[in-house]
Coordinates of C-alpha atoms in Angstrom, one line a residue:
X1 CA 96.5 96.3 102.5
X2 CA 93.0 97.1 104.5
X3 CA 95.5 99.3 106.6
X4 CA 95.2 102.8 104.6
X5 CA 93.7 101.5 100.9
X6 CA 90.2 103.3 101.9
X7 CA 91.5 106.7 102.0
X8 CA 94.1 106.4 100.2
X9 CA 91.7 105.5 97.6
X10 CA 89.6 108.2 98.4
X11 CA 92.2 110.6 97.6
X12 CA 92.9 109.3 94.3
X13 CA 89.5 109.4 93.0
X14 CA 89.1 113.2 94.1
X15 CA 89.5 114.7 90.3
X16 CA 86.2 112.7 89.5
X17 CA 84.4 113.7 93.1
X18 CA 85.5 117.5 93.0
X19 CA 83.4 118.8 90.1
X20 CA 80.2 117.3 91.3
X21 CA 80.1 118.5 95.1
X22 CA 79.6 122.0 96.7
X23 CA 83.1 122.2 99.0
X24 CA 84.8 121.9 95.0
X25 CA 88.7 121.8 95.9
X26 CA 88.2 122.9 99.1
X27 CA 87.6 119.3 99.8
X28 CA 91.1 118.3 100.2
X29 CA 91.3 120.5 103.1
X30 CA 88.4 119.2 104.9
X31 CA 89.5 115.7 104.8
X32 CA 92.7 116.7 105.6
X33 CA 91.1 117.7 109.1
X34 CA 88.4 114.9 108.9
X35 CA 91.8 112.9 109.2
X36 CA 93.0 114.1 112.2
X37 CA 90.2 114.1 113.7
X38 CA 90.1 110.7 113.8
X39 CA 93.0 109.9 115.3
X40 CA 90.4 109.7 118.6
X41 CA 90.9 106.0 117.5
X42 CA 94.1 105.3 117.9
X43 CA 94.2 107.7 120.9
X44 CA 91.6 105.8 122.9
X45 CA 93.2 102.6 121.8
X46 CA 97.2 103.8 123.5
X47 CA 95.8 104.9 126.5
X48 CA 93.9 101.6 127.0
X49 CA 96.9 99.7 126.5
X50 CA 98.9 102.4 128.6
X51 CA 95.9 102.1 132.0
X52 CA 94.0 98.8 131.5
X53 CA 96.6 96.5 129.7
X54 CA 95.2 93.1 128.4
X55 CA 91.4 94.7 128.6
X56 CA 91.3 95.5 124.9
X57 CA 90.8 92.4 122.9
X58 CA 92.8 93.4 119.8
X59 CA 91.7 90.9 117.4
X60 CA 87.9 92.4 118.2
X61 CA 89.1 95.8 117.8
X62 CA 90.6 94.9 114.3
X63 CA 87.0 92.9 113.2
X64 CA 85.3 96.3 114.0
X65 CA 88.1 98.2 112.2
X66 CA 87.4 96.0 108.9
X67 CA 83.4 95.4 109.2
X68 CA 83.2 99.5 109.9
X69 CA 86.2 100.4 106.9
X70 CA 83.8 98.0 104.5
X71 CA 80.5 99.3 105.4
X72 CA 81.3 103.1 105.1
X73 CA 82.9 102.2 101.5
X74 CA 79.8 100.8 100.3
X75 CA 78.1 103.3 102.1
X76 CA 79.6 105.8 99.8
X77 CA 78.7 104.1 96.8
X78 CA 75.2 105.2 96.9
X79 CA 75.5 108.8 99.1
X80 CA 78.6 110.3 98.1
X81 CA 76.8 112.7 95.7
X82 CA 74.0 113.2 98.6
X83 CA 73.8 116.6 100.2
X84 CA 71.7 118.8 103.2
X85 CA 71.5 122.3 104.2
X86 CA 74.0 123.3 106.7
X87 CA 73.9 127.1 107.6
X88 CA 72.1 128.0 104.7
X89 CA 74.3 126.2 102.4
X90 CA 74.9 122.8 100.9
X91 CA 77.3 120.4 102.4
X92 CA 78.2 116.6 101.5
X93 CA 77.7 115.7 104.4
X94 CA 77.2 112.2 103.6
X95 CA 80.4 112.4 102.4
X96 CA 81.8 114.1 105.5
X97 CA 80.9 111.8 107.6
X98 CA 81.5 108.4 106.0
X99 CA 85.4 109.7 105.6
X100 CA 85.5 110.4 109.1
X101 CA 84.8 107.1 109.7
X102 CA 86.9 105.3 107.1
X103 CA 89.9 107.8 108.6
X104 CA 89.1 106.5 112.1
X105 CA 89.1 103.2 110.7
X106 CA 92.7 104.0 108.8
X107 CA 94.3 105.7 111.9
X108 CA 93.2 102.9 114.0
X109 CA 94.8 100.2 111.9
X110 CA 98.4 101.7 113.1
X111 CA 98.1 100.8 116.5
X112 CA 96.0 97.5 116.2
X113 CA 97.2 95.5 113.2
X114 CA 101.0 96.4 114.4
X115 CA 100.6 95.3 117.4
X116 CA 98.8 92.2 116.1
X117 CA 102.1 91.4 114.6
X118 CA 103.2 89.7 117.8
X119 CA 100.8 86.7 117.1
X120 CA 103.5 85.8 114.5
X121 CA 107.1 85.3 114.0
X122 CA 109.6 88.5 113.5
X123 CA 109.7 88.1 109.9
X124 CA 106.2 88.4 108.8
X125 CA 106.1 92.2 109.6
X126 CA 108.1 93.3 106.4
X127 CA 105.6 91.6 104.5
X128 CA 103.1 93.5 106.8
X129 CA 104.9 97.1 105.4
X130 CA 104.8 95.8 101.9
X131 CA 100.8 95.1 102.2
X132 CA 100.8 98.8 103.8
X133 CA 102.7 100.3 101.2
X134 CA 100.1 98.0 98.4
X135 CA 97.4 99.9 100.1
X136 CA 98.3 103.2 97.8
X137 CA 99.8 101.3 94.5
X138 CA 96.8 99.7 94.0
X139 CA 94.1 102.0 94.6
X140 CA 96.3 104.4 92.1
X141 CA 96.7 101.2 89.7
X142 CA 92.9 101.1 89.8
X143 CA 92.2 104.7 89.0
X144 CA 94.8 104.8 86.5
X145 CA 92.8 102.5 84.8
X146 CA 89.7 104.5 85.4
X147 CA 91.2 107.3 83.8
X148 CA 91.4 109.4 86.2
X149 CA 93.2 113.0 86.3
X150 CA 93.2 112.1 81.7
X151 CA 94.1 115.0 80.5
X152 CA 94.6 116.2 76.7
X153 CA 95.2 120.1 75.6
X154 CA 93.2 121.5 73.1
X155 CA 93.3 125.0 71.4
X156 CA 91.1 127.4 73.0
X157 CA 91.4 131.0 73.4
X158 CA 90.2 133.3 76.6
X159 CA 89.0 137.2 76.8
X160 CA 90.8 139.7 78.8
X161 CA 88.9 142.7 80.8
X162 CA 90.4 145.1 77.4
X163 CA 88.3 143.4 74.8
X164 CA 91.2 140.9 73.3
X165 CA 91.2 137.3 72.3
X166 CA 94.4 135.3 73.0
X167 CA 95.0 131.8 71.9
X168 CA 96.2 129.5 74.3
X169 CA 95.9 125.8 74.9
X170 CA 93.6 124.6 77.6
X171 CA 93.5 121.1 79.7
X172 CA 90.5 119.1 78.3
X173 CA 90.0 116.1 81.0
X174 CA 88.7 113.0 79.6
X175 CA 85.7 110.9 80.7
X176 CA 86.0 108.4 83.0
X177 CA 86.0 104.4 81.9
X178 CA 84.0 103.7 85.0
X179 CA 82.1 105.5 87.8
X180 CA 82.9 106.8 91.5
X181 CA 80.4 104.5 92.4
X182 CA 81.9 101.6 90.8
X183 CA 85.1 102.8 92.5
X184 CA 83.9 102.6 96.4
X185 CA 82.2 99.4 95.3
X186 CA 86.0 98.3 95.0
X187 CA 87.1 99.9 98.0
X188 CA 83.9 98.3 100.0
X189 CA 85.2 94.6 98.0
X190 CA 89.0 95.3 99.4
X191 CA 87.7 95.9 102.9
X192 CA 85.6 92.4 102.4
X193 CA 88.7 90.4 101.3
X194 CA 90.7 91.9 104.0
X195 CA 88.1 90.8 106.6
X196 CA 88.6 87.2 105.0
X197 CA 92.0 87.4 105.2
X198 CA 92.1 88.1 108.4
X199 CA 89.7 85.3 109.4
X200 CA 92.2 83.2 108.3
X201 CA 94.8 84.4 110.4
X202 CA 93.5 83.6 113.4
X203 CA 91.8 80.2 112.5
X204 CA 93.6 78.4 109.9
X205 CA 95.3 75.6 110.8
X206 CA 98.5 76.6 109.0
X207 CA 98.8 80.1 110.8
X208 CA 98.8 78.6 114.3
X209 CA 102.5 77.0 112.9
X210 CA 103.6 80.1 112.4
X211 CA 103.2 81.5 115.9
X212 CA 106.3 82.7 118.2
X213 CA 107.8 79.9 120.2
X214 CA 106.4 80.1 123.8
X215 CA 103.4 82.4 122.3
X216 CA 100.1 82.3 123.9
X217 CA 96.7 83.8 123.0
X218 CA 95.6 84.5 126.6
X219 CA 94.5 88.1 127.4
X220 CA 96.0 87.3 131.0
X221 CA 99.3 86.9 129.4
X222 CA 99.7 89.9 127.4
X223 CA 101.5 91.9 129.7
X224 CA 104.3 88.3 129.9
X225 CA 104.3 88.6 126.0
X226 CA 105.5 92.4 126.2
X227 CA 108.3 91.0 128.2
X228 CA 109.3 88.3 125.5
X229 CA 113.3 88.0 124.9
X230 CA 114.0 89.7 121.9
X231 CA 115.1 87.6 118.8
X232 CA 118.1 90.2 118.0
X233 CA 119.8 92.1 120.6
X234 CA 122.9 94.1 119.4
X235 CA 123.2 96.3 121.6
X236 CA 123.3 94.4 124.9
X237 CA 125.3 91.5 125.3
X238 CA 124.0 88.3 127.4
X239 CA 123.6 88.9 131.1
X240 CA 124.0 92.6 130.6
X241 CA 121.6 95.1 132.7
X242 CA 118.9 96.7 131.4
X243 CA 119.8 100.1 129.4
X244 CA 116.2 101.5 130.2
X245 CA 112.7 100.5 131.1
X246 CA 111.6 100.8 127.5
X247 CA 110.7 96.7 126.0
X248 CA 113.5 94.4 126.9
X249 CA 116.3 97.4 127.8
X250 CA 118.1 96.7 125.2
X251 CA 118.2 100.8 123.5
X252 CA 119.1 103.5 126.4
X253 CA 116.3 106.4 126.8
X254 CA 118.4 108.3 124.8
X255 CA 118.3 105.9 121.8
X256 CA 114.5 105.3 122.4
X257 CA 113.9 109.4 121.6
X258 CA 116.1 108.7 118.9
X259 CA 114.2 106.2 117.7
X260 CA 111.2 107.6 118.0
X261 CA 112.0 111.0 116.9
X262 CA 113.1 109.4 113.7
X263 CA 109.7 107.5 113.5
X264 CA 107.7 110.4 113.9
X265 CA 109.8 112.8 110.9
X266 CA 109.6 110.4 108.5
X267 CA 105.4 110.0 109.0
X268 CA 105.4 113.4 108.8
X269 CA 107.5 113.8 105.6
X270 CA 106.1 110.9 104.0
X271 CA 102.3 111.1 105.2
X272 CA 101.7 114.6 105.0
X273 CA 104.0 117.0 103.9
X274 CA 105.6 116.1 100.7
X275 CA 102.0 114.9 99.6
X276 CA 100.2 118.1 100.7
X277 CA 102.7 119.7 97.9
X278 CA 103.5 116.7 95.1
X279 CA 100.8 118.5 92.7
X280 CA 103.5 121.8 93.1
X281 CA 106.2 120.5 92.7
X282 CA 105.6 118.0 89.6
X283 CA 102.6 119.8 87.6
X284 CA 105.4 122.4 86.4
X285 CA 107.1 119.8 84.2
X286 CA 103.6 118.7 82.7
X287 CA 100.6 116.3 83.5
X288 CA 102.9 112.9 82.4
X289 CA 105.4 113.8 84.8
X290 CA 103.1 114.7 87.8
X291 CA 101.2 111.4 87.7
X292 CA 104.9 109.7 86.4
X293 CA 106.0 110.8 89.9
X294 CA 102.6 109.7 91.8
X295 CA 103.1 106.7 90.3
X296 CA 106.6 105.4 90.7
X297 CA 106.2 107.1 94.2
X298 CA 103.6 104.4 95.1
X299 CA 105.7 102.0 93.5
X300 CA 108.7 102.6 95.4
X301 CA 107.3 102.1 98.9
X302 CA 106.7 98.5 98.8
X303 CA 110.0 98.3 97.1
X304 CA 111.6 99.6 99.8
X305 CA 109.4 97.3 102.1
X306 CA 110.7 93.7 99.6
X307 CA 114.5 95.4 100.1
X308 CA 114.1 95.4 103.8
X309 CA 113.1 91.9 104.1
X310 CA 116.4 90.7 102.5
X311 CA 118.6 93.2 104.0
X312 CA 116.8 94.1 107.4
X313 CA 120.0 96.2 108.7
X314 CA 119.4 97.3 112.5
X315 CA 121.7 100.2 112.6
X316 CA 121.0 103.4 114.4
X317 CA 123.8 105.4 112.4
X318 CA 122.1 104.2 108.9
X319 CA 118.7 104.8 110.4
X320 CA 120.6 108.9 111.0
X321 CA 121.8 108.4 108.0
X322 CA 119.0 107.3 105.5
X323 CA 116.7 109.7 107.0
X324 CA 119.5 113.0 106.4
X325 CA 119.2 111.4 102.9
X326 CA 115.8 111.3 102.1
X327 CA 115.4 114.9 104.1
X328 CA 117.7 116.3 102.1
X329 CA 115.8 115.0 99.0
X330 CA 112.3 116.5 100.5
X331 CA 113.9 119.6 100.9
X332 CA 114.5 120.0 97.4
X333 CA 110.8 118.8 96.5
X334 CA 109.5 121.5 98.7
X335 CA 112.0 123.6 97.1
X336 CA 111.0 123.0 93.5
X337 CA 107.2 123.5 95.0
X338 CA 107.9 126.6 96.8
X339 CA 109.2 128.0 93.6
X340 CA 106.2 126.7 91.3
X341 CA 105.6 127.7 89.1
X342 CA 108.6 128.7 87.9
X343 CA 111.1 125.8 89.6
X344 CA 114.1 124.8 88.1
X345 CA 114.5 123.5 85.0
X346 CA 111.0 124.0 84.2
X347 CA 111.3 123.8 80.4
X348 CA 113.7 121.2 80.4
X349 CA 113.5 117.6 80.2
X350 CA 116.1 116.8 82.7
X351 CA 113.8 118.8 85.3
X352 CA 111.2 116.4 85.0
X353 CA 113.8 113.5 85.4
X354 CA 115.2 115.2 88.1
X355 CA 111.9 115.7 90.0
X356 CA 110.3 111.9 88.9
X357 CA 113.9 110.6 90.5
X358 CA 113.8 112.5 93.4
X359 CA 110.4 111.5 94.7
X360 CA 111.5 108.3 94.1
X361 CA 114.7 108.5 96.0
X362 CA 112.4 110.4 99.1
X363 CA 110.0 107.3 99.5
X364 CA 112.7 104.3 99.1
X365 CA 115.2 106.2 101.8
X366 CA 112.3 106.9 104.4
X367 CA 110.1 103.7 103.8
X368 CA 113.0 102.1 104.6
X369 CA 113.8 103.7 108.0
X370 CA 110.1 102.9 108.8
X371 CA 110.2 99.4 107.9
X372 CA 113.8 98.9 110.0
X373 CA 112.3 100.7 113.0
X374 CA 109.3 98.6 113.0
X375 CA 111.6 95.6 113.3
X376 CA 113.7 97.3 116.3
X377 CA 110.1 98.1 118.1
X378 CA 109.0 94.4 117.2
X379 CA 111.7 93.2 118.9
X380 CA 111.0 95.3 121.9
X381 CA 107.7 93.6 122.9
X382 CA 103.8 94.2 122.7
X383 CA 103.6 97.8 123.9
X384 CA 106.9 99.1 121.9
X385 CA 104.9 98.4 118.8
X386 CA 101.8 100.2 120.1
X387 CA 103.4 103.1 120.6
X388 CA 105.0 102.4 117.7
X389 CA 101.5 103.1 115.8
X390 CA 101.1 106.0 118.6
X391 CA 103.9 107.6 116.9
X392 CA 103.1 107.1 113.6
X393 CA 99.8 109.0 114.1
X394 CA 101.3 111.7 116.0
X395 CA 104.2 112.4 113.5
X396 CA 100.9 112.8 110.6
X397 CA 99.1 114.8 112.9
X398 CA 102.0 117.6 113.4
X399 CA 102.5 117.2 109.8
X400 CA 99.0 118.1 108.9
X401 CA 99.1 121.1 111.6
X402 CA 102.0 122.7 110.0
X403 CA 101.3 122.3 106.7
X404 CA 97.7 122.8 106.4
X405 CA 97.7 126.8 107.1
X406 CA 100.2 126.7 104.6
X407 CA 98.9 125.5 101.9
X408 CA 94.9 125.9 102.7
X409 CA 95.0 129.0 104.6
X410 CA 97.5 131.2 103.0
X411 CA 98.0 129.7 99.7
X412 CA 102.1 129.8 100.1
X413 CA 102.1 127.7 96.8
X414 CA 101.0 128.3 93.5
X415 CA 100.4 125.5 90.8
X416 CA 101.2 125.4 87.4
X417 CA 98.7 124.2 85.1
X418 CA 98.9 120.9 83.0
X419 CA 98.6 122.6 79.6
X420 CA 100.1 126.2 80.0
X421 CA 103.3 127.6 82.1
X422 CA 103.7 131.3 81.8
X423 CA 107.3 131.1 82.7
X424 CA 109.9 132.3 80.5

């Protein structure tokens, strides 16, 4: 769960941390760059494996991830609110800079606590996805209980440039059951517990039992343990030639672009792009079905993850497949957003079914695909699961690079308020 819960938690606590800095909304952009940015982690960590294999001690890597993730979230506690004079103006910079780090920590963890998963047997890295996929259900569990984003409308009435009063209602946002602070205390406490957790894993007793047969924790024999035999090979028989140089040769090149090509769309989709645009596509139908859809969004990504562990299915034409599906789906998301606010079936109630069902559908379909091609790279070796997280990172990036002039630069949507839609 340490993998993304620090930002993702970040994110969900913004409707509190907004009103009370200088950048207001603009915030969201900036750590939408602070965040790749900080993919100078995981970049420095793939070409290490890619020149000097075996020098990068990954389990040291991970203990600085942690011990840096759980200092800058306490560190935020107490100077998220702090600010200085930056050309003449006031900045968080506090802030700024403590979310680079926890991104840099969070990018990281895609290309060291993957590859980690080689210390254990095949069937531990769904439960790996399904602690991923906790790291945003339960920072949006906790902030739910915070009351965060509460809204009620109240009637108000506004004054137009001609004189006249018109009635309207207006979005009255309740107070908070707890602080920010106490928030990124809880952050800083998950980022402690995942430190313990992952103290365990390489000293208890029990853990070593759970090793691959053959496995051995030698830097000097990291490059043998890329070589390992994979567990399931379907698509080369015994004593068959290698297909390609990629892992153990069991996928042609042509199938590895595949794979990867699939890996890095459905980051994108998933990471970036249909996030960057939930608030525009849901907040037409009202504020219950916006954070009904954040929600059951979170929800159904470790779902996905518990489905795959039972039904692990390594099919390339599913993996096409699923990921036309849940394509298809996005494109009627950014459809509805595009068209906000005025989408379809805006003052109906089957809208906001439709809308709840399809972000739901769009995160079970693709968390899928990712989980299965995580088991395919797994099976590939050592390196096939770094660049694995390589991937990963580079399919967000392109994501935020496309969408962010978009939505931040030339304000392509337009949201509809929680309390008031002026469509007829």
């Amino acid at each position: 769960m340490g993998s993304w819960v620090s930002i993702n938690g970040l994110w969900v606590e913004l409707p509190l941390v907004v009103p009370q800095i200088p950048e207001g909304w603009y915030l969201p952009s900036y750590l939408s760059v602070l965040i790749q940015m900080a993919n100078v982690g995981p970049l420095f960590v793939t070409l290490m494996h890619r020149f000097r294999p075996g020098a990068l001690n990954e389990a040291a890597v991970i203990y600085a991830v942690i011990g840096l993730g759980a200092a800058a979230s306490f560190l935020l506690a107490f100077f998220w609110r702090e600010t200085a004079v930056v050309a003449g103006a006031p900045r968080s910079v506090a802030l700024l800079v403590l979310t680079f780090f926890l991104a840099t920590v969070d990018c990281t963890s895609s290309v060291t606590f993957l590859p980690f998963m080689m210390r254990l047997k095949p069937r531990y890295l769904t439960t790996y996805y399904i602690g991923e996929g906790l790291s945003g259900l339960l920072p949006a569990l906790v902030a739910l209980v915070q009351g965060v984003g509460a809204v009620s409308c109240v009637n108000g009435t506004s004054n137009s440039s001609d004189g006249s009063v018109t009635f309207e209602l207006q979005a009255q946002y309740q107070p908070a059951n707890f602080s920010p602070e106490v928030f990124f205390f809880f952050l800083g406490a998950m980022m402690l517990v995942c430190l313990a957790a992952f103290l365990l894993l390489n000293y208890h007793p029990s853990v070593a039992r759970e090793r691959p047969v053959g496995y051995a924790d030698r830097g000097k024999d990291k490059r043998k343990r890329a070589e390992q035999k994979p567990m399931m090979d379907p698509y080369r028989a015994a004593g068959q030639k290698p297909r390609s140089g990629f892992g153990t040769g069991s996928y042609s090149w042509t199938q590895v672009l595949y794979i990867f090509a699939i890996l890095a769309w459905t980051n994108a989709l998933t990471n970036v792009v249909l996030p960057s645009v939930q608030s525009y596509s849901c907040l037409p139908y009202g504020n219950n079905v916006y954070h009904l859809s954040a929600t059951m969004a979170a929800v159904a990504n470790p779902l996905a993850c518990f489905v795959a562990m039972f039904f692990p299915i390594r099919s390339l034409l599913l993996l096409g497949v699923l990921t036309v599906t849940g394509s298809g789906v996005a494109a009627y998301v950014m459809g509805m957003a595009a068209l906000s606010p005025c989408p379809l079936l805006v003052h109906e109630t089957s809208g906001g079914v439709v809308i709840v069902l399809a972000w739901v559908l769009f995160i079970l379909t693709l968390s899928y695909v990712k989980v299965i091609i995580g088991l395919i790279l797994r099976d590939e070796g050592h390196s096939a699961l770094v660049w694995c997280g390589a991937v990963v990172q580079l399919g967000s990036l392109l994501g935020a690079v496309t969408m962010f002039p978009v939505v931040s630069v030339y304000s392509f949507f337009s949201s509809g308020g929680p309390c008031n839609n002026r469509c007829k």
